[in-house]
Structures are given as C-alpha cells and as structure tokens.
XYZ file of N, CA and C in Angstrom:
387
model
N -13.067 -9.012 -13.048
C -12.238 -9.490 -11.940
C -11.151 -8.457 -11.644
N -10.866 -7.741 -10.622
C -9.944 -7.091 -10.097
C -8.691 -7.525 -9.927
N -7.876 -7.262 -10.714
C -6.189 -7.781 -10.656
C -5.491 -6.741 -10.184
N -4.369 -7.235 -8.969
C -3.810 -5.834 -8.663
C -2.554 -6.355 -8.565
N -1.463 -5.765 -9.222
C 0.037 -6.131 -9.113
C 0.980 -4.862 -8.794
N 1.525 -5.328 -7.240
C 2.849 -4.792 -6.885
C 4.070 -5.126 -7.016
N 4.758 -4.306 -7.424
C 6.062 -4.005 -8.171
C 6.854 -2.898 -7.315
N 8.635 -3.177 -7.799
C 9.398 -1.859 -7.397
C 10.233 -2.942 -5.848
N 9.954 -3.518 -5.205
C 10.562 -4.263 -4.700
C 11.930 -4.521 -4.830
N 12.959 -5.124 -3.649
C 13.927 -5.146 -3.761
C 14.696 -4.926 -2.767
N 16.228 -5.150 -2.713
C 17.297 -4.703 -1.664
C 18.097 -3.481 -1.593
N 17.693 -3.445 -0.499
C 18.161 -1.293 -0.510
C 18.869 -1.246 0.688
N 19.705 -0.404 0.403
C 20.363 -0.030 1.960
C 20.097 0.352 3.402
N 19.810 0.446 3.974
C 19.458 1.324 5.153
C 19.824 2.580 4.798
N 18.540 3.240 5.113
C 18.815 5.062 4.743
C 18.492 5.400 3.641
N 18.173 4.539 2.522
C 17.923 4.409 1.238
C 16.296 4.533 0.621
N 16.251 4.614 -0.455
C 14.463 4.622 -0.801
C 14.328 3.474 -1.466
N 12.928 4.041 -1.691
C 12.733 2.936 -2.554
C 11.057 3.558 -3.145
N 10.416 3.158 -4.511
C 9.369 3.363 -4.840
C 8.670 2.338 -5.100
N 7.310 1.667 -4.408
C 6.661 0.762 -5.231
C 5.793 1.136 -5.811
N 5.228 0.617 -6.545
C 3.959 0.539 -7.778
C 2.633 -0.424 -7.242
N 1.514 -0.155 -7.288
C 0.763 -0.709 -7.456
C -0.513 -0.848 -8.715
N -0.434 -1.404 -9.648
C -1.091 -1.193 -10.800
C -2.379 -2.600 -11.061
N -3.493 -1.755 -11.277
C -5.175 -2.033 -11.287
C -5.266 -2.291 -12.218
N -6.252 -3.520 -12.865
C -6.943 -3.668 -13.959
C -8.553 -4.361 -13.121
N -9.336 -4.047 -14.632
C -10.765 -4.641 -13.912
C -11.185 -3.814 -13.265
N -11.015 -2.643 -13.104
C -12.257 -1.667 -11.942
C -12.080 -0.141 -12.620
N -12.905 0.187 -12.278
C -12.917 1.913 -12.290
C -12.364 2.373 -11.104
N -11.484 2.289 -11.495
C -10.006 2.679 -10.577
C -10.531 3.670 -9.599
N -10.835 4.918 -10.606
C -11.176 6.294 -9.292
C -12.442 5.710 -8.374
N -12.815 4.780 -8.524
C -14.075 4.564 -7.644
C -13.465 4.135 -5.928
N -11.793 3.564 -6.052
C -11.713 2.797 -5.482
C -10.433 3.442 -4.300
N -10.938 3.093 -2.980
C -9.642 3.528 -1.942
C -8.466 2.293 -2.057
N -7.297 2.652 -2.071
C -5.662 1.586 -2.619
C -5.255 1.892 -1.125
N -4.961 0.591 -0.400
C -4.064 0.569 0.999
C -3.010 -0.553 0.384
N -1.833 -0.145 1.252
C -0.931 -0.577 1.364
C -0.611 -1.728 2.677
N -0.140 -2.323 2.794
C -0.378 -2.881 3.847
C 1.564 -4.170 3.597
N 2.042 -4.533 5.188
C 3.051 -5.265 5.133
C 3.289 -6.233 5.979
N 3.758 -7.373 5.666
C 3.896 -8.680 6.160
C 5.524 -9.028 6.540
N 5.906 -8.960 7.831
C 7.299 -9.562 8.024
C 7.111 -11.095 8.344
N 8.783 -11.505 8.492
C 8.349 -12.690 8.770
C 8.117 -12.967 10.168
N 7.087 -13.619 10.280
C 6.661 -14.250 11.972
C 5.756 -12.991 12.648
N 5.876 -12.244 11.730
C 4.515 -11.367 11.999
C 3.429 -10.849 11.820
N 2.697 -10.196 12.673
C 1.071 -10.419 11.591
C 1.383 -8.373 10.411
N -0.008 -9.032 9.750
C 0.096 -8.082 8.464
C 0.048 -6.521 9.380
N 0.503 -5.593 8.801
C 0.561 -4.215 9.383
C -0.054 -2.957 8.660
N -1.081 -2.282 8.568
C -1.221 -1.182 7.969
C -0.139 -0.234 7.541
N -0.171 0.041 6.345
C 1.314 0.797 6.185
C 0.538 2.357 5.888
N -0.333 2.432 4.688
C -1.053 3.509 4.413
C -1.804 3.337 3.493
N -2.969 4.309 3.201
C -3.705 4.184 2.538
C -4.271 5.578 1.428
N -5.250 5.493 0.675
C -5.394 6.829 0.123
C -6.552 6.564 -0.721
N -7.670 7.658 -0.310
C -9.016 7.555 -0.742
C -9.146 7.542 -2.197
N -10.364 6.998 -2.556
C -10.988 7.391 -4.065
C -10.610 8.152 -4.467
N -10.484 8.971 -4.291
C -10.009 10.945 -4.931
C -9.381 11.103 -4.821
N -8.227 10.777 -3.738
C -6.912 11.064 -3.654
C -6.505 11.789 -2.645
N -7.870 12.805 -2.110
C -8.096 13.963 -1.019
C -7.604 13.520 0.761
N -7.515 12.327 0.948
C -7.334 11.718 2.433
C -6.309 10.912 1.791
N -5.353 10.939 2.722
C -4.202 9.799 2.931
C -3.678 9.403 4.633
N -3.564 8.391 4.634
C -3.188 8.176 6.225
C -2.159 7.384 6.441
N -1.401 6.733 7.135
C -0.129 6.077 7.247
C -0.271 5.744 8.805
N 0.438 4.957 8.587
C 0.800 4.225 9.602
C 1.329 4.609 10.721
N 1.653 4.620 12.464
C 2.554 5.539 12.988
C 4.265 4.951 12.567
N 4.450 4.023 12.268
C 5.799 3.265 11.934
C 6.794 4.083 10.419
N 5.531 5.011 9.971
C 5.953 5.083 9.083
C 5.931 6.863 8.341
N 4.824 7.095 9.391
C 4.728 8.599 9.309
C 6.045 9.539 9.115
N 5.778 10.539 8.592
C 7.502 11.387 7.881
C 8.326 10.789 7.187
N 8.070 8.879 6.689
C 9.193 8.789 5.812
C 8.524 8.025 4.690
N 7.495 7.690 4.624
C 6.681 6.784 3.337
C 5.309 8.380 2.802
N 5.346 7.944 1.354
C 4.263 8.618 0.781
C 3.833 8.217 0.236
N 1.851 8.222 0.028
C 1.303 7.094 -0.715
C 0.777 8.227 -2.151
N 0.713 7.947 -3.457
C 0.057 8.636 -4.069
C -0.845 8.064 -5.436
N -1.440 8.462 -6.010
C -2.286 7.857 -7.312
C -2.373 8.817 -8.207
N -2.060 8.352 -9.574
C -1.967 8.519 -10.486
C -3.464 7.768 -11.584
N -4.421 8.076 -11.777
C -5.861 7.169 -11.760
C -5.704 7.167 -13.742
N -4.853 7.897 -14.355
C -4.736 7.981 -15.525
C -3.965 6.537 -16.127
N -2.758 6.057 -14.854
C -2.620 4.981 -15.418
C -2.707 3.784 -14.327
N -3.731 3.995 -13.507
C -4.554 2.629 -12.789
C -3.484 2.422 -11.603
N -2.876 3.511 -11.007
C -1.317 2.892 -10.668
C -1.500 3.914 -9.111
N -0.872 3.513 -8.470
C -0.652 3.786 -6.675
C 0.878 3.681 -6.390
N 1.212 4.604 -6.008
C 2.450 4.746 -5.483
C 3.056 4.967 -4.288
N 3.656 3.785 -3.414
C 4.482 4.115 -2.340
C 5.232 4.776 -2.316
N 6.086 5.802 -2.070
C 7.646 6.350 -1.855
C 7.930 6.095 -0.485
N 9.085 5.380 -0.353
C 9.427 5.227 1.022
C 10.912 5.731 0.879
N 11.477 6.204 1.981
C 12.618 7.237 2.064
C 13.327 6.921 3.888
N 14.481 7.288 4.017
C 15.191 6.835 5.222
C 14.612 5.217 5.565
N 14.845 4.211 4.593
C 14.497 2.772 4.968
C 15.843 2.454 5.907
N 14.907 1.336 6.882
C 15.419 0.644 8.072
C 15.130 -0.788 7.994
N 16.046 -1.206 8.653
C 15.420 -2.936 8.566
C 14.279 -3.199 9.543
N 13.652 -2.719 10.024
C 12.401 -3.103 10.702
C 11.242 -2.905 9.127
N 11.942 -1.864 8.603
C 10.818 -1.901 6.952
C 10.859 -3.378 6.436
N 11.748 -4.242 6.637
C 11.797 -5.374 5.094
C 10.662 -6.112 5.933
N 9.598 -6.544 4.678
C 8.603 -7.302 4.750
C 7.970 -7.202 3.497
N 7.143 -8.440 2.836
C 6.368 -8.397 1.944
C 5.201 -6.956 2.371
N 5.320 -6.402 0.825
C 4.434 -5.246 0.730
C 3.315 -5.868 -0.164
N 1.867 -5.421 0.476
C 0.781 -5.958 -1.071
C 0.103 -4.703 -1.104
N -0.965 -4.066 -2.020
C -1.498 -3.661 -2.016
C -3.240 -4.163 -2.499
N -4.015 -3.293 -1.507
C -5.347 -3.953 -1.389
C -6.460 -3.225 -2.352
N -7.190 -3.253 -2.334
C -8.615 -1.931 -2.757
C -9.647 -2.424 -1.800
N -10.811 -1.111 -1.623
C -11.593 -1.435 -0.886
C -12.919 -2.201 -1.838
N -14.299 -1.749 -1.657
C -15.112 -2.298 -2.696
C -15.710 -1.557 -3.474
N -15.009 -0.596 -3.683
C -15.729 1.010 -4.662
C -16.577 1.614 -4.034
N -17.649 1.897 -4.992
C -18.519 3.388 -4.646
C -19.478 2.318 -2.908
N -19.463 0.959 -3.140
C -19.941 0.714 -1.783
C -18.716 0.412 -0.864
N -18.053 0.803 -0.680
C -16.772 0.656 0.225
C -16.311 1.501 1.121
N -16.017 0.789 2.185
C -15.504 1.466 3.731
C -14.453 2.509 3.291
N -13.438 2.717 2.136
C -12.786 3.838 2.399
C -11.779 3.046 3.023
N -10.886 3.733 3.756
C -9.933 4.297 4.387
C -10.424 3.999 6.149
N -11.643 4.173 6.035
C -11.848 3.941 7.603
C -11.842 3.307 8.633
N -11.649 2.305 8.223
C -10.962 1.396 9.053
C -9.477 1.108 9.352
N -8.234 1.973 8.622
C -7.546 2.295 8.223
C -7.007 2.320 9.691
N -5.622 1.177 10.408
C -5.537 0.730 9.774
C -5.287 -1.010 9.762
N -6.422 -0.936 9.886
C -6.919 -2.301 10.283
C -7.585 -2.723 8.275
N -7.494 -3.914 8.541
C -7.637 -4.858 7.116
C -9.420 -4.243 6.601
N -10.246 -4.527 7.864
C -11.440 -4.335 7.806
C -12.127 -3.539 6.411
N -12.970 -4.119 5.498
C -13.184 -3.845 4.324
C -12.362 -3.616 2.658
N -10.907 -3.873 3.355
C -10.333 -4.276 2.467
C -10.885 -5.517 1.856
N -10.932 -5.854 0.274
C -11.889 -6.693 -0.292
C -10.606 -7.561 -1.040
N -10.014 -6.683 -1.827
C -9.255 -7.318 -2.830
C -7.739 -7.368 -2.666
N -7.075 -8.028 -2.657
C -5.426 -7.937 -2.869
C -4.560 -8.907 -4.114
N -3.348 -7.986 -3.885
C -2.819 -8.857 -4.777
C -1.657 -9.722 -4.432
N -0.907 -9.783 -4.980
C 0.162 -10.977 -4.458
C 1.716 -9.458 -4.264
N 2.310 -9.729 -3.259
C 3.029 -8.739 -2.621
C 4.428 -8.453 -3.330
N 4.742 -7.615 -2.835
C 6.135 -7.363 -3.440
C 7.285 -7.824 -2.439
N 8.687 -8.080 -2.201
C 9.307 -8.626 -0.948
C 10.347 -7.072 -1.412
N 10.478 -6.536 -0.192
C 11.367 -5.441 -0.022
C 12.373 -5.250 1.434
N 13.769 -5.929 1.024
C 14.813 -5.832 1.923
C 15.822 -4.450 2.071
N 15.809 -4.313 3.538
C 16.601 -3.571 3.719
C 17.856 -3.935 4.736
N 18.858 -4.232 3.864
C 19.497 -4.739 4.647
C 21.219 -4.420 4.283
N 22.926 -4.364 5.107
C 23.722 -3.641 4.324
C 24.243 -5.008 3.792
C-alpha cells in the first residue's frame, strides 16, 4: 500500500520560505513521478509542480514559476518543495501525489490531476503577517 506523508507546513510571512517534505513508503520510489499539487479555500485543487521518475523533468506551475523548487532525494523516499518570496495567494493545503510507476502517465498531464493515482493527506501552509 502506498503511504505518502506531507510535512514542513506552517505560518510564514510574506516574502518568506518555506520547505515541504514529502516522504514515500510502499513503492519503489525511483519508479515513481511525485506532483505537488494545492487546495485553497473555496477553490478547486491547483497544479503546483511536479518531477519525473529520475528526477531529469520538472515542471511548475505558471503561479509559481521563479519562486518554488521541486526536488528528490530517492535515497530517503522523500520529495522536496522549496518555496521562496511566499504571498498570501500561496496559503492553501499542499498534498503530494505519485503517479502509477513504471505504468504511469508521468508528469504529462501535468498540470492537471489526470493519472495522478495516489495521495496523501496535505500539509496546511499560511502565509500571512
């Protein structure tokens, strides 16, 4: 069973960072593309970014391009947001997804939900003074 828990959440300033975590159990991690994805309130879910099996493709969001970075670390099952110059249009539950491994869409649908398979339960990240 694929368990995926995001972490790193929290209240940050405007202008401020922040790093989340996303950490895998249950899969052969490198098999698998990790999107990010965010939920405000009263709005629908948003592609934030994503980053292939290998690590080689990453894509983002336009909301978010030049100030979020997605990266993986496959040694310890773990995906990393960096987000940097946060704004309050950022605060929204963050989750992170996987696709379905070696048979999985990837990134390509990216960034739409489409073949995202698995998620986990989100992180809530405010930015607010």
């Amino acid at each position: 069973e694929v368990q995926l828990q995001a972490s790193g959440g929290g209240l940050v300033q405007p202008g401020g960072s922040l790093t989340l975590s996303c950490a895998a159990s249950g899969v052969v991690f490198d098999e698998y593309a990790i999107g990010w994805f965010r939920q405000a309130p009263g709005k629908e879910r948003e592609g934030v970014s994503c980053i292939s099996h290998s690590g080689l493709s990453t894509y983002y969001g336009n909301s978010v391009k030049g100030r979020f970075s997605i990266s993986r670390d496959d040694s310890k099952n773990t995906v990393y947001l960096a987000m940097k110059d946060l704004a309050p249009e950022d605060t929204a539950v963050y989750y992170c997804t996987t696709d379905d491994g070696v048979l999985g869409r990837g990134c390509s649908k990216f960034p739409e939900q489409d073949g995202m398979i698995n998620w986990g339960k989100g992180t809530l990240v405010t930015v607010s003074s």
